[in-house]
JSON list of C-alpha atoms and ligand atoms in Angstrom, two decimals:
[
{"chain": "A", "resi": 2, "resn": "MET", "atom": "CA", "xyz": [-4.95, -13.15, -20.01]},
{"chain": "A", "resi": 3, "resn": "LEU", "atom": "CA", "xyz": [-5.21, -11.45, -15.70]},
{"chain": "A", "resi": 4, "resn": "GLU", "atom": "CA", "xyz": [-4.76, -8.07, -16.45]},
{"chain": "A", "resi": 5, "resn": "SER", "atom": "CA", "xyz": [-1.44, -6.82, -14.46]},
{"chain": "A", "resi": 6, "resn": "VAL", "atom": "CA", "xyz": [-1.46, -5.62, -11.46]},
{"chain": "A", "resi": 7, "resn": "PHE", "atom": "CA", "xyz": [-0.10, -2.07, -12.85]},
{"chain": "A", "resi": 8, "resn": "SER", "atom": "CA", "xyz": [-2.01, -1.99, -15.28]},
{"chain": "A", "resi": 9, "resn": "SER", "atom": "CA", "xyz": [-5.70, -2.30, -13.17]},
{"chain": "A", "resi": 10, "resn": "ILE", "atom": "CA", "xyz": [-4.64, 0.37, -11.43]},
{"chain": "A", "resi": 11, "resn": "LEU", "atom": "CA", "xyz": [-3.50, 2.60, -14.14]},
{"chain": "A", "resi": 12, "resn": "ASN", "atom": "CA", "xyz": [-7.40, 1.55, -16.08]},
{"chain": "A", "resi": 13, "resn": "ALA", "atom": "CA", "xyz": [-9.00, 3.11, -13.31]},
{"chain": "A", "resi": 14, "resn": "GLN", "atom": "CA", "xyz": [-6.92, 5.82, -13.34]},
{"chain": "A", "resi": 15, "resn": "ILE", "atom": "CA", "xyz": [-7.99, 6.43, -16.55]},
{"chain": "A", "resi": 16, "resn": "ALA", "atom": "CA", "xyz": [-11.66, 5.76, -16.06]},
{"chain": "A", "resi": 17, "resn": "GLY", "atom": "CA", "xyz": [-12.01, 7.22, -13.11]},
{"chain": "A", "resi": 18, "resn": "THR", "atom": "CA", "xyz": [-13.10, 4.32, -10.77]},
{"chain": "A", "resi": 19, "resn": "LYS", "atom": "CA", "xyz": [-11.39, 3.90, -7.74]},
{"chain": "A", "resi": 20, "resn": "LEU", "atom": "CA", "xyz": [-10.06, 0.50, -6.25]},
{"chain": "A", "resi": 21, "resn": "LEU", "atom": "CA", "xyz": [-9.91, -0.52, -2.98]},
{"chain": "A", "resi": 22, "resn": "ALA", "atom": "CA", "xyz": [-6.63, -2.90, -1.43]},
{"chain": "A", "resi": 23, "resn": "VAL", "atom": "CA", "xyz": [-6.84, -5.00, 2.36]},
{"chain": "A", "resi": 24, "resn": "LEU", "atom": "CA", "xyz": [-3.59, -4.79, 3.80]},
{"chain": "A", "resi": 25, "resn": "ILE", "atom": "CA", "xyz": [-3.06, -8.49, 5.85]},
{"chain": "A", "resi": 26, "resn": "ASP", "atom": "CA", "xyz": [-0.19, -8.17, 7.77]},
{"chain": "A", "resi": 27, "resn": "PRO", "atom": "CA", "xyz": [0.38, -12.05, 8.44]},
{"chain": "A", "resi": 28, "resn": "ASP", "atom": "CA", "xyz": [2.00, -11.22, 12.16]},
{"chain": "A", "resi": 29, "resn": "LYS", "atom": "CA", "xyz": [-1.54, -10.27, 13.34]},
{"chain": "A", "resi": 30, "resn": "HIS", "atom": "CA", "xyz": [-3.86, -12.49, 11.72]},
{"chain": "A", "resi": 31, "resn": "PRO", "atom": "CA", "xyz": [-2.75, -16.00, 13.11]},
{"chain": "A", "resi": 32, "resn": "LEU", "atom": "CA", "xyz": [-2.12, -18.73, 10.46]},
{"chain": "A", "resi": 33, "resn": "ASN", "atom": "CA", "xyz": [-5.43, -20.68, 11.28]},
{"chain": "A", "resi": 34, "resn": "ARG", "atom": "CA", "xyz": [-7.82, -17.35, 10.38]},
{"chain": "A", "resi": 35, "resn": "LEU", "atom": "CA", "xyz": [-5.65, -16.49, 7.19]},
{"chain": "A", "resi": 36, "resn": "ALA", "atom": "CA", "xyz": [-8.23, -18.31, 4.46]},
{"chain": "A", "resi": 37, "resn": "GLU", "atom": "CA", "xyz": [-11.24, -16.82, 6.05]},
{"chain": "A", "resi": 38, "resn": "THR", "atom": "CA", "xyz": [-9.74, -13.46, 5.95]},
{"chain": "A", "resi": 39, "resn": "THR", "atom": "CA", "xyz": [-9.05, -13.51, 2.57]},
{"chain": "A", "resi": 40, "resn": "LEU", "atom": "CA", "xyz": [-12.70, -15.11, 1.06]},
{"chain": "A", "resi": 41, "resn": "HIS", "atom": "CA", "xyz": [-14.26, -12.25, 3.64]},
{"chain": "A", "resi": 42, "resn": "VAL", "atom": "CA", "xyz": [-12.03, -9.60, 1.58]},
{"chain": "A", "resi": 43, "resn": "CYS", "atom": "CA", "xyz": [-12.35, -12.06, -1.79]},
{"chain": "A", "resi": 44, "resn": "ASN", "atom": "CA", "xyz": [-16.12, -11.89, -1.13]},
{"chain": "A", "resi": 45, "resn": "LEU", "atom": "CA", "xyz": [-17.38, -8.98, -0.41]},
{"chain": "A", "resi": 46, "resn": "GLY", "atom": "CA", "xyz": [-15.85, -6.95, -3.23]},
{"chain": "A", "resi": 47, "resn": "GLY", "atom": "CA", "xyz": [-11.99, -6.23, -2.17]},
{"chain": "A", "resi": 48, "resn": "ASP", "atom": "CA", "xyz": [-9.58, -5.16, -5.13]},
{"chain": "A", "resi": 49, "resn": "PHE", "atom": "CA", "xyz": [-5.66, -6.57, -3.94]},
{"chain": "A", "resi": 50, "resn": "ILE", "atom": "CA", "xyz": [-5.05, -8.02, -0.63]},
{"chain": "A", "resi": 51, "resn": "PHE", "atom": "CA", "xyz": [-1.56, -6.70, 0.25]},
{"chain": "A", "resi": 52, "resn": "VAL", "atom": "CA", "xyz": [0.62, -8.03, 2.62]},
{"chain": "A", "resi": 53, "resn": "GLY", "atom": "CA", "xyz": [3.74, -7.06, 4.67]},
{"chain": "A", "resi": 54, "resn": "GLY", "atom": "CA", "xyz": [4.56, -5.67, 7.45]},
{"chain": "A", "resi": 55, "resn": "SER", "atom": "CA", "xyz": [7.56, -4.25, 9.72]},
{"chain": "A", "resi": 56, "resn": "LEU", "atom": "CA", "xyz": [8.61, -7.40, 11.49]},
{"chain": "A", "resi": 57, "resn": "LEU", "atom": "CA", "xyz": [8.77, -11.19, 10.79]},
{"chain": "A", "resi": 58, "resn": "GLN", "atom": "CA", "xyz": [6.97, -12.78, 13.21]},
{"chain": "A", "resi": 59, "resn": "SER", "atom": "CA", "xyz": [5.35, -15.65, 11.40]},
{"chain": "A", "resi": 60, "resn": "SER", "atom": "CA", "xyz": [6.38, -17.27, 7.89]},
{"chain": "A", "resi": 61, "resn": "PHE", "atom": "CA", "xyz": [5.74, -14.68, 5.17]},
{"chain": "A", "resi": 62, "resn": "ALA", "atom": "CA", "xyz": [6.04, -17.57, 2.08]},
{"chain": "A", "resi": 63, "resn": "GLY", "atom": "CA", "xyz": [3.22, -19.87, 4.43]},
{"chain": "A", "resi": 64, "resn": "ALA", "atom": "CA", "xyz": [1.41, -16.55, 5.19]},
{"chain": "A", "resi": 65, "resn": "VAL", "atom": "CA", "xyz": [1.30, -15.57, 1.06]},
{"chain": "A", "resi": 66, "resn": "HIS", "atom": "CA", "xyz": [1.03, -19.18, 0.21]},
{"chain": "A", "resi": 67, "resn": "ILE", "atom": "CA", "xyz": [-2.05, -19.58, 2.52]},
{"chain": "A", "resi": 68, "resn": "ILE", "atom": "CA", "xyz": [-3.41, -16.08, 0.67]},
{"chain": "A", "resi": 69, "resn": "LYS", "atom": "CA", "xyz": [-3.19, -16.85, -2.44]},
{"chain": "A", "resi": 70, "resn": "GLU", "atom": "CA", "xyz": [-4.83, -20.06, -2.24]},
{"chain": "A", "resi": 71, "resn": "ASN", "atom": "CA", "xyz": [-7.87, -18.85, -1.05]},
{"chain": "A", "resi": 72, "resn": "SER", "atom": "CA", "xyz": [-7.82, -15.45, -3.38]},
{"chain": "A", "resi": 73, "resn": "THR", "atom": "CA", "xyz": [-9.96, -15.01, -6.43]},
{"chain": "A", "resi": 74, "resn": "ILE", "atom": "CA", "xyz": [-8.34, -11.52, -6.55]},
{"chain": "A", "resi": 75, "resn": "PRO", "atom": "CA", "xyz": [-4.46, -10.24, -6.94]},
{"chain": "A", "resi": 76, "resn": "VAL", "atom": "CA", "xyz": [-2.39, -10.93, -3.91]},
{"chain": "A", "resi": 77, "resn": "VAL", "atom": "CA", "xyz": [0.82, -7.51, -3.82]},
{"chain": "A", "resi": 78, "resn": "ILE", "atom": "CA", "xyz": [3.35, -7.69, -1.69]},
{"chain": "A", "resi": 79, "resn": "PHE", "atom": "CA", "xyz": [3.96, -4.56, 0.30]},
{"chain": "A", "resi": 80, "resn": "PRO", "atom": "CA", "xyz": [6.91, -5.43, 1.98]},
{"chain": "A", "resi": 81, "resn": "GLY", "atom": "CA", "xyz": [8.57, -4.21, 4.92]},
{"chain": "A", "resi": 82, "resn": "ASN", "atom": "CA", "xyz": [12.34, -5.55, 4.44]},
{"chain": "A", "resi": 83, "resn": "ALA", "atom": "CA", "xyz": [14.23, -7.71, 1.75]},
{"chain": "A", "resi": 84, "resn": "MET", "atom": "CA", "xyz": [12.52, -10.83, 3.71]},
{"chain": "A", "resi": 85, "resn": "GLN", "atom": "CA", "xyz": [9.32, -10.17, 2.48]},
{"chain": "A", "resi": 86, "resn": "ILE", "atom": "CA", "xyz": [9.74, -12.32, -0.52]},
{"chain": "A", "resi": 87, "resn": "SER", "atom": "CA", "xyz": [7.47, -15.11, -2.42]},
{"chain": "A", "resi": 88, "resn": "ALA", "atom": "CA", "xyz": [6.67, -16.13, -5.83]},
{"chain": "A", "resi": 89, "resn": "ASP", "atom": "CA", "xyz": [3.55, -17.44, -4.78]},
{"chain": "A", "resi": 90, "resn": "ALA", "atom": "CA", "xyz": [1.79, -13.42, -5.09]},
{"chain": "A", "resi": 91, "resn": "ASP", "atom": "CA", "xyz": [1.33, -11.50, -8.42]},
{"chain": "A", "resi": 92, "resn": "ALA", "atom": "CA", "xyz": [3.15, -8.70, -7.48]},
{"chain": "A", "resi": 93, "resn": "PHE", "atom": "CA", "xyz": [5.48, -6.94, -5.63]},
{"chain": "A", "resi": 94, "resn": "LEU", "atom": "CA", "xyz": [5.54, -2.91, -4.72]},
{"chain": "A", "resi": 95, "resn": "LEU", "atom": "CA", "xyz": [9.23, -2.55, -5.00]},
{"chain": "A", "resi": 96, "resn": "LEU", "atom": "CA", "xyz": [9.01, 0.49, -2.66]},
{"chain": "A", "resi": 97, "resn": "SER", "atom": "CA", "xyz": [11.38, 3.66, -2.94]},
{"chain": "A", "resi": 98, "resn": "LEU", "atom": "CA", "xyz": [11.28, 5.57, 0.58]},
{"chain": "A", "resi": 99, "resn": "ILE", "atom": "CA", "xyz": [11.91, 8.92, -0.59]},
{"chain": "A", "resi": 100, "resn": "SER", "atom": "CA", "xyz": [10.53, 10.79, 1.71]},
{"chain": "A", "resi": 101, "resn": "GLY", "atom": "CA", "xyz": [13.93, 9.77, 3.58]},
{"chain": "A", "resi": 102, "resn": "ARG", "atom": "CA", "xyz": [17.51, 9.58, 3.56]},
{"chain": "A", "resi": 103, "resn": "ASN", "atom": "CA", "xyz": [18.48, 6.58, 4.76]},
{"chain": "A", "resi": 104, "resn": "PRO", "atom": "CA", "xyz": [20.05, 5.01, 1.86]},
{"chain": "A", "resi": 105, "resn": "ASP", "atom": "CA", "xyz": [19.19, 0.84, 2.87]},
{"chain": "A", "resi": 106, "resn": "PHE", "atom": "CA", "xyz": [15.58, 2.02, 2.02]},
{"chain": "A", "resi": 107, "resn": "LEU", "atom": "CA", "xyz": [16.66, 3.94, -1.22]},
{"chain": "A", "resi": 108, "resn": "ILE", "atom": "CA", "xyz": [18.76, 0.77, -2.70]},
{"chain": "A", "resi": 109, "resn": "GLY", "atom": "CA", "xyz": [20.61, -1.17, 0.19]},
{"chain": "A", "resi": 110, "resn": "GLN", "atom": "CA", "xyz": [17.19, -3.53, 0.66]},
{"chain": "A", "resi": 111, "resn": "HIS", "atom": "CA", "xyz": [16.56, -3.76, -2.26]},
{"chain": "A", "resi": 112, "resn": "VAL", "atom": "CA", "xyz": [20.02, -5.12, -3.70]},
{"chain": "A", "resi": 113, "resn": "ALA", "atom": "CA", "xyz": [20.00, -7.59, -0.98]},
{"chain": "A", "resi": 114, "resn": "ALA", "atom": "CA", "xyz": [16.46, -8.66, -2.21]},
{"chain": "A", "resi": 115, "resn": "ALA", "atom": "CA", "xyz": [17.42, -8.47, -6.37]},
{"chain": "A", "resi": 116, "resn": "TYR", "atom": "CA", "xyz": [18.10, -12.10, -6.83]},
{"chain": "A", "resi": 117, "resn": "SER", "atom": "CA", "xyz": [14.75, -13.20, -5.19]},
{"chain": "A", "resi": 118, "resn": "LEU", "atom": "CA", "xyz": [13.31, -10.99, -7.43]},
{"chain": "A", "resi": 119, "resn": "TRP", "atom": "CA", "xyz": [14.36, -11.33, -10.82]},
{"chain": "A", "resi": 120, "resn": "ASN", "atom": "CA", "xyz": [14.16, -14.69, -10.19]},
{"chain": "A", "resi": 121, "resn": "SER", "atom": "CA", "xyz": [11.08, -15.13, -8.97]},
{"chain": "A", "resi": 122, "resn": "GLY", "atom": "CA", "xyz": [8.11, -13.88, -12.18]},
{"chain": "A", "resi": 123, "resn": "LEU", "atom": "CA", "xyz": [6.18, -11.80, -9.86]},
{"chain": "A", "resi": 124, "resn": "GLU", "atom": "CA", "xyz": [5.09, -8.71, -11.18]},
{"chain": "A", "resi": 125, "resn": "ILE", "atom": "CA", "xyz": [7.62, -5.75, -10.48]},
{"chain": "A", "resi": 126, "resn": "ILE", "atom": "CA", "xyz": [6.14, -2.36, -9.72]},
{"chain": "A", "resi": 127, "resn": "PRO", "atom": "CA", "xyz": [9.01, 0.44, -8.88]},
{"chain": "A", "resi": 128, "resn": "THR", "atom": "CA", "xyz": [6.90, 2.30, -6.19]},
{"chain": "A", "resi": 129, "resn": "SER", "atom": "CA", "xyz": [7.92, 6.12, -4.51]},
{"chain": "A", "resi": 130, "resn": "TYR", "atom": "CA", "xyz": [7.27, 5.63, -1.25]},
{"chain": "A", "resi": 131, "resn": "ILE", "atom": "CA", "xyz": [6.21, 9.11, 0.28]},
{"chain": "A", "resi": 132, "resn": "LEU", "atom": "CA", "xyz": [6.02, 8.74, 4.07]},
{"chain": "A", "resi": 133, "resn": "ILE", "atom": "CA", "xyz": [4.02, 11.50, 5.16]},
{"chain": "A", "resi": 134, "resn": "ASP", "atom": "CA", "xyz": [3.01, 12.54, 9.24]},
{"chain": "A", "resi": 135, "resn": "GLY", "atom": "CA", "xyz": [0.19, 11.36, 10.85]},
{"chain": "A", "resi": 136, "resn": "GLY", "atom": "CA", "xyz": [0.29, 12.71, 13.83]},
{"chain": "A", "resi": 137, "resn": "THR", "atom": "CA", "xyz": [1.84, 9.64, 15.64]},
{"chain": "A", "resi": 138, "resn": "ARG", "atom": "CA", "xyz": [5.36, 8.02, 15.61]},
{"chain": "A", "resi": 139, "resn": "THR", "atom": "CA", "xyz": [4.60, 4.36, 13.10]},
{"chain": "A", "resi": 140, "resn": "SER", "atom": "CA", "xyz": [6.43, 1.45, 13.11]},
{"chain": "A", "resi": 141, "resn": "VAL", "atom": "CA", "xyz": [7.29, 2.87, 9.19]},
{"chain": "A", "resi": 142, "resn": "GLU", "atom": "CA", "xyz": [9.03, 5.83, 10.32]},
{"chain": "A", "resi": 143, "resn": "TYR", "atom": "CA", "xyz": [10.63, 3.81, 13.30]},
{"chain": "A", "resi": 144, "resn": "MET", "atom": "CA", "xyz": [12.17, 0.51, 11.45]},
{"chain": "A", "resi": 145, "resn": "SER", "atom": "CA", "xyz": [13.25, 3.22, 8.29]},
{"chain": "A", "resi": 146, "resn": "GLN", "atom": "CA", "xyz": [14.26, 5.73, 10.41]},
{"chain": "A", "resi": 147, "resn": "THR", "atom": "CA", "xyz": [13.55, 8.51, 8.89]},
{"chain": "A", "resi": 148, "resn": "MET", "atom": "CA", "xyz": [11.81, 11.19, 9.60]},
{"chain": "A", "resi": 149, "resn": "PRO", "atom": "CA", "xyz": [8.16, 11.89, 7.16]},
{"chain": "A", "resi": 150, "resn": "ILE", "atom": "CA", "xyz": [7.32, 15.28, 5.84]},
{"chain": "A", "resi": 151, "resn": "PRO", "atom": "CA", "xyz": [5.45, 17.60, 8.05]},
{"chain": "A", "resi": 152, "resn": "SER", "atom": "CA", "xyz": [2.06, 17.49, 7.14]},
{"chain": "A", "resi": 153, "resn": "MET", "atom": "CA", "xyz": [1.10, 20.93, 5.96]},
{"chain": "A", "resi": 154, "resn": "LYS", "atom": "CA", "xyz": [4.19, 20.78, 3.78]},
{"chain": "A", "resi": 155, "resn": "PRO", "atom": "CA", "xyz": [2.50, 20.02, 0.15]},
{"chain": "A", "resi": 156, "resn": "ASP", "atom": "CA", "xyz": [5.35, 21.61, -1.90]},
{"chain": "A", "resi": 157, "resn": "ILE", "atom": "CA", "xyz": [7.57, 18.91, -0.17]},
{"chain": "A", "resi": 158, "resn": "ALA", "atom": "CA", "xyz": [5.43, 16.30, -0.87]},
{"chain": "A", "resi": 159, "resn": "LEU", "atom": "CA", "xyz": [5.01, 16.88, -4.64]},
{"chain": "A", "resi": 160, "resn": "ALA", "atom": "CA", "xyz": [8.47, 17.72, -5.20]},
{"chain": "A", "resi": 161, "resn": "THR", "atom": "CA", "xyz": [9.48, 14.46, -3.50]},
{"chain": "A", "resi": 162, "resn": "ALA", "atom": "CA", "xyz": [6.33, 12.99, -5.92]},
{"chain": "A", "resi": 163, "resn": "MET", "atom": "CA", "xyz": [7.89, 14.78, -9.39]},
{"chain": "A", "resi": 164, "resn": "ALA", "atom": "CA", "xyz": [11.44, 12.98, -8.25]},
{"chain": "A", "resi": 165, "resn": "GLY", "atom": "CA", "xyz": [9.83, 9.78, -7.93]},
{"chain": "A", "resi": 166, "resn": "ALA", "atom": "CA", "xyz": [8.29, 10.29, -11.26]},
{"chain": "A", "resi": 167, "resn": "MET", "atom": "CA", "xyz": [11.64, 11.58, -13.08]},
{"chain": "A", "resi": 168, "resn": "LEU", "atom": "CA", "xyz": [13.28, 8.65, -11.69]},
{"chain": "A", "resi": 169, "resn": "GLY", "atom": "CA", "xyz": [10.82, 6.30, -13.84]},
{"chain": "A", "resi": 170, "resn": "HIS", "atom": "CA", "xyz": [8.83, 5.43, -10.65]},
{"chain": "A", "resi": 171, "resn": "LYS", "atom": "CA", "xyz": [5.27, 3.74, -12.01]},
{"chain": "A", "resi": 172, "resn": "LEU", "atom": "CA", "xyz": [2.72, 4.89, -8.66]},
{"chain": "A", "resi": 173, "resn": "ILE", "atom": "CA", "xyz": [3.03, 7.19, -5.57]},
{"chain": "A", "resi": 174, "resn": "TYR", "atom": "CA", "xyz": [1.83, 5.47, -2.63]},
{"chain": "A", "resi": 175, "resn": "LEU", "atom": "CA", "xyz": [1.06, 8.25, -0.25]},
{"chain": "A", "resi": 176, "resn": "GLU", "atom": "CA", "xyz": [2.10, 6.98, 3.12]},
{"chain": "A", "resi": 177, "resn": "ALA", "atom": "CA", "xyz": [0.61, 7.85, 6.44]},
{"chain": "A", "resi": 178, "resn": "GLY", "atom": "CA", "xyz": [1.72, 5.00, 8.57]},
{"chain": "A", "resi": 179, "resn": "SER", "atom": "CA", "xyz": [-0.03, 2.12, 9.94]},
{"chain": "A", "resi": 180, "resn": "GLY", "atom": "CA", "xyz": [-2.38, 3.01, 12.51]},
{"chain": "A", "resi": 181, "resn": "ALA", "atom": "CA", "xyz": [-2.00, 6.80, 12.28]},
{"chain": "A", "resi": 182, "resn": "SER", "atom": "CA", "xyz": [-4.02, 9.10, 13.43]},
{"chain": "A", "resi": 183, "resn": "MET", "atom": "CA", "xyz": [-4.65, 10.94, 10.93]},
{"chain": "A", "resi": 184, "resn": "PRO", "atom": "CA", "xyz": [-4.30, 9.84, 7.25]},
{"chain": "A", "resi": 185, "resn": "VAL", "atom": "CA", "xyz": [-2.08, 11.79, 4.38]},
{"chain": "A", "resi": 186, "resn": "PRO", "atom": "CA", "xyz": [-4.17, 15.23, 4.30]},
{"chain": "A", "resi": 187, "resn": "PRO", "atom": "CA", "xyz": [-6.51, 15.76, 1.45]},
{"chain": "A", "resi": 188, "resn": "ALA", "atom": "CA", "xyz": [-4.83, 18.80, 0.47]},
{"chain": "A", "resi": 189, "resn": "THR", "atom": "CA", "xyz": [-2.09, 16.99, -0.62]},
{"chain": "A", "resi": 190, "resn": "ILE", "atom": "CA", "xyz": [-3.07, 14.27, -2.53]},
{"chain": "A", "resi": 191, "resn": "ARG", "atom": "CA", "xyz": [-4.81, 16.66, -4.24]},
{"chain": "A", "resi": 192, "resn": "HIS", "atom": "CA", "xyz": [-1.92, 18.80, -5.21]},
{"chain": "A", "resi": 193, "resn": "ILE", "atom": "CA", "xyz": [0.31, 16.13, -6.54]},
{"chain": "A", "resi": 194, "resn": "ALA", "atom": "CA", "xyz": [-2.70, 14.73, -8.02]},
{"chain": "A", "resi": 195, "resn": "ASN", "atom": "CA", "xyz": [-2.86, 18.17, -9.92]},
{"chain": "A", "resi": 196, "resn": "HIS", "atom": "CA", "xyz": [0.40, 18.24, -11.29]},
{"chain": "A", "resi": 197, "resn": "ILE", "atom": "CA", "xyz": [1.66, 13.97, -11.23]},
{"chain": "A", "resi": 198, "resn": "GLN", "atom": "CA", "xyz": [-0.33, 11.65, -13.97]},
{"chain": "A", "resi": 199, "resn": "ILE", "atom": "CA", "xyz": [1.34, 8.44, -12.42]},
{"chain": "A", "resi": 200, "resn": "PRO", "atom": "CA", "xyz": [-1.68, 6.65, -10.66]},
{"chain": "A", "resi": 201, "resn": "ILE", "atom": "CA", "xyz": [-1.28, 7.44, -6.08]},
{"chain": "A", "resi": 202, "resn": "ILE", "atom": "CA", "xyz": [-2.12, 5.43, -4.15]},
{"chain": "A", "resi": 203, "resn": "ALA", "atom": "CA", "xyz": [-3.22, 6.41, -0.43]},
{"chain": "A", "resi": 204, "resn": "GLY", "atom": "CA", "xyz": [-3.11, 4.42, 3.14]},
{"chain": "A", "resi": 205, "resn": "GLY", "atom": "CA", "xyz": [-2.71, 4.92, 6.97]},
{"chain": "A", "resi": 206, "resn": "GLY", "atom": "CA", "xyz": [-5.17, 6.01, 9.05]},
{"chain": "A", "resi": 207, "resn": "ILE", "atom": "CA", "xyz": [-7.92, 5.43, 7.07]},
{"chain": "A", "resi": 208, "resn": "ARG", "atom": "CA", "xyz": [-10.93, 3.84, 9.79]},
{"chain": "A", "resi": 209, "resn": "THR", "atom": "CA", "xyz": [-14.28, 6.33, 8.12]},
{"chain": "A", "resi": 210, "resn": "THR", "atom": "CA", "xyz": [-16.45, 6.45, 5.60]},
{"chain": "A", "resi": 211, "resn": "THR", "atom": "CA", "xyz": [-15.71, 10.03, 5.13]},
{"chain": "A", "resi": 212, "resn": "GLN", "atom": "CA", "xyz": [-12.29, 10.18, 5.26]},
{"chain": "A", "resi": 213, "resn": "LEU", "atom": "CA", "xyz": [-12.09, 7.13, 2.29]},
{"chain": "A", "resi": 214, "resn": "SER", "atom": "CA", "xyz": [-13.99, 9.29, -0.44]},
{"chain": "A", "resi": 215, "resn": "ASP", "atom": "CA", "xyz": [-12.03, 12.44, 0.57]},
{"chain": "A", "resi": 216, "resn": "ALA", "atom": "CA", "xyz": [-8.92, 10.16, -0.17]},
{"chain": "A", "resi": 217, "resn": "TYR", "atom": "CA", "xyz": [-10.26, 8.91, -3.59]},
{"chain": "A", "resi": 218, "resn": "THR", "atom": "CA", "xyz": [-11.74, 12.70, -4.33]},
{"chain": "A", "resi": 219, "resn": "SER", "atom": "CA", "xyz": [-9.07, 14.25, -3.89]},
{"chain": "A", "resi": 220, "resn": "GLY", "atom": "CA", "xyz": [-7.20, 12.01, -6.42]},
{"chain": "A", "resi": 221, "resn": "ALA", "atom": "CA", "xyz": [-6.26, 9.06, -5.24]},
{"chain": "A", "resi": 222, "resn": "THR", "atom": "CA", "xyz": [-7.13, 5.54, -6.78]},
{"chain": "A", "resi": 223, "resn": "LEU", "atom": "CA", "xyz": [-6.27, 2.71, -4.79]},
{"chain": "A", "resi": 224, "resn": "ALA", "atom": "CA", "xyz": [-6.69, 3.22, -0.38]},
{"chain": "A", "resi": 225, "resn": "VAL", "atom": "CA", "xyz": [-4.99, 1.08, 1.73]},
{"chain": "A", "resi": 226, "resn": "VAL", "atom": "CA", "xyz": [-7.00, 0.38, 4.83]},
{"chain": "A", "resi": 227, "resn": "GLY", "atom": "CA", "xyz": [-5.77, -2.15, 7.56]},
{"chain": "A", "resi": 228, "resn": "THR", "atom": "CA", "xyz": [-5.81, -1.52, 10.99]},
{"chain": "A", "resi": 229, "resn": "HIS", "atom": "CA", "xyz": [-9.13, -0.86, 11.23]},
{"chain": "A", "resi": 230, "resn": "LEU", "atom": "CA", "xyz": [-10.46, -3.78, 9.04]},
{"chain": "A", "resi": 231, "resn": "GLU", "atom": "CA", "xyz": [-8.39, -5.93, 11.87]},
{"chain": "A", "resi": 232, "resn": "GLU", "atom": "CA", "xyz": [-10.53, -4.18, 14.83]},
{"chain": "A", "resi": 233, "resn": "HIS", "atom": "CA", "xyz": [-13.99, -3.79, 12.08]},
{"chain": "A", "resi": 234, "resn": "PRO", "atom": "CA", "xyz": [-13.72, -6.87, 10.04]},
{"chain": "A", "resi": 235, "resn": "ASN", "atom": "CA", "xyz": [-17.44, -5.94, 9.49]},
{"chain": "A", "resi": 236, "resn": "ALA", "atom": "CA", "xyz": [-16.44, -2.45, 8.43]},
{"chain": "A", "resi": 237, "resn": "LEU", "atom": "CA", "xyz": [-15.62, -3.87, 4.53]},
{"chain": "A", "resi": 238, "resn": "ALA", "atom": "CA", "xyz": [-18.96, -3.63, 3.59]},
{"chain": "A", "resi": 239, "resn": "GLU", "atom": "CA", "xyz": [-19.40, 0.18, 4.02]},
{"chain": "A", "resi": 240, "resn": "LEU", "atom": "CA", "xyz": [-15.78, 1.04, 2.92]},
{"chain": "A", "resi": 241, "resn": "VAL", "atom": "CA", "xyz": [-16.85, -1.04, -0.64]},
{"chain": "A", "resi": 242, "resn": "ASN", "atom": "CA", "xyz": [-19.89, 1.02, -1.28]},
{"chain": "A", "resi": 243, "resn": "VAL", "atom": "CA", "xyz": [-17.91, 4.12, -0.42]},
{"chain": "A", "resi": 244, "resn": "LYS", "atom": "CA", "xyz": [-15.79, 2.53, -3.74]},
{"chain": "A", "resi": 245, "resn": "LYS", "atom": "CA", "xyz": [-18.03, 1.55, -5.31]},
{"chain": "A", "resi": 246, "resn": "LYS", "atom": "CA", "xyz": [-20.12, 5.46, -5.97]},
{"chain": "A", "resi": 247, "resn": "PHE", "atom": "CA", "xyz": [-16.97, 6.47, -7.96]},
{"chain": "B", "resi": 13, "resn": "1GP", "atom": "C1", "xyz": [-0.30, 0.78, 6.35]},
{"chain": "B", "resi": 13, "resn": "1GP", "atom": "O1", "xyz": [-1.09, 1.78, 4.05]},
{"chain": "B", "resi": 13, "resn": "1GP", "atom": "C2", "xyz": [-1.15, 0.82, 4.96]},
{"chain": "B", "resi": 13, "resn": "1GP", "atom": "O2", "xyz": [1.30, 0.69, 5.27]},
{"chain": "B", "resi": 13, "resn": "1GP", "atom": "C3", "xyz": [-2.33, 0.44, 5.91]},
{"chain": "B", "resi": 13, "resn": "1GP", "atom": "O3", "xyz": [-2.47, 1.53, 7.33]},
{"chain": "B", "resi": 13, "resn": "1GP", "atom": "O4", "xyz": [-3.15, -0.10, 8.71]},
{"chain": "B", "resi": 13, "resn": "1GP", "atom": "O5", "xyz": [-3.81, 2.75, 9.41]},
{"chain": "B", "resi": 13, "resn": "1GP", "atom": "O6", "xyz": [-4.91, 0.94, 7.67]},
{"chain": "B", "resi": 13, "resn": "1GP", "atom": "P1", "xyz": [-3.85, 1.50, 8.44]}
]
C-alpha cells in the first residue's frame, strides 16, 4: 500500500531526512507543458508536486488530471481557495491561515469546500498556515487580506504555531509568500522546531542552495520551491542534491 503523504513527511522528520516539493501554479504553466514539467520533477527526484495558486485562470481540475497522469510521486493540492479541489490528486492541505484574522481563511473557505472534500477520497491534512513577512507584498497577503507576522518576531510566530498545534493541526507551513524577496528566517524556523514536534514545511522566496540548506538545517522537514524553478527549471538538480546531503 502507498504510504500516505502525511506519514511520509512524519517518517522523514523522525529519520532526519529532508523532502522537496515543487509547486506548480496551473496559471503559470500552459496545459501543453504540464506533462513535461511533471516528468522533469519526478525524474530529477522531487518528492511531491504541490498544485495551487492565487487565482484560477485555467482549468484547475484539468491541470491536476494531467499532472497526476504523468506523475510517479504524490500530487498534493495546496489550495489558494475553496475552488481548487480535484479528487485526482492524492492529498489536500487543509490550510488554516492562523497568522491572519480573516474568518474566511480560518473557517469560511473550509465550510464552502466541506462537502466536496468530505466525499473526495483525498487524504486531508489539517495544516497551520503561517505567513511571515518576506520583504515583499505577496499575492497571499493581498488575496487573504491578512497581515504577515513581522520577520523579526519569532516569539509571535512560535505562539501562533503553538496555537495551531493545540488546535490539532498536523503540519506547520511557514510561508514567506510566493516570490518573496526573503525566505522565512532560519532563526524563526529553528525557534519553532525547538519547541514543537509537528513537521515543518517552509516555502516562499527560496532561490539558492544556501537558502534551501538553511531551511533544512534550521528544522524544516519539507521545503517548497515554485518561482525559482518556473524561471530556472534546470536548477532542480542542484536543489535535489542539497536535500540528499541530509
Ligand atoms: C508559495 O511556498 C510557495 O506558496 C513557494 O514560493 O514561489 O517563492 O518558491 P516560491
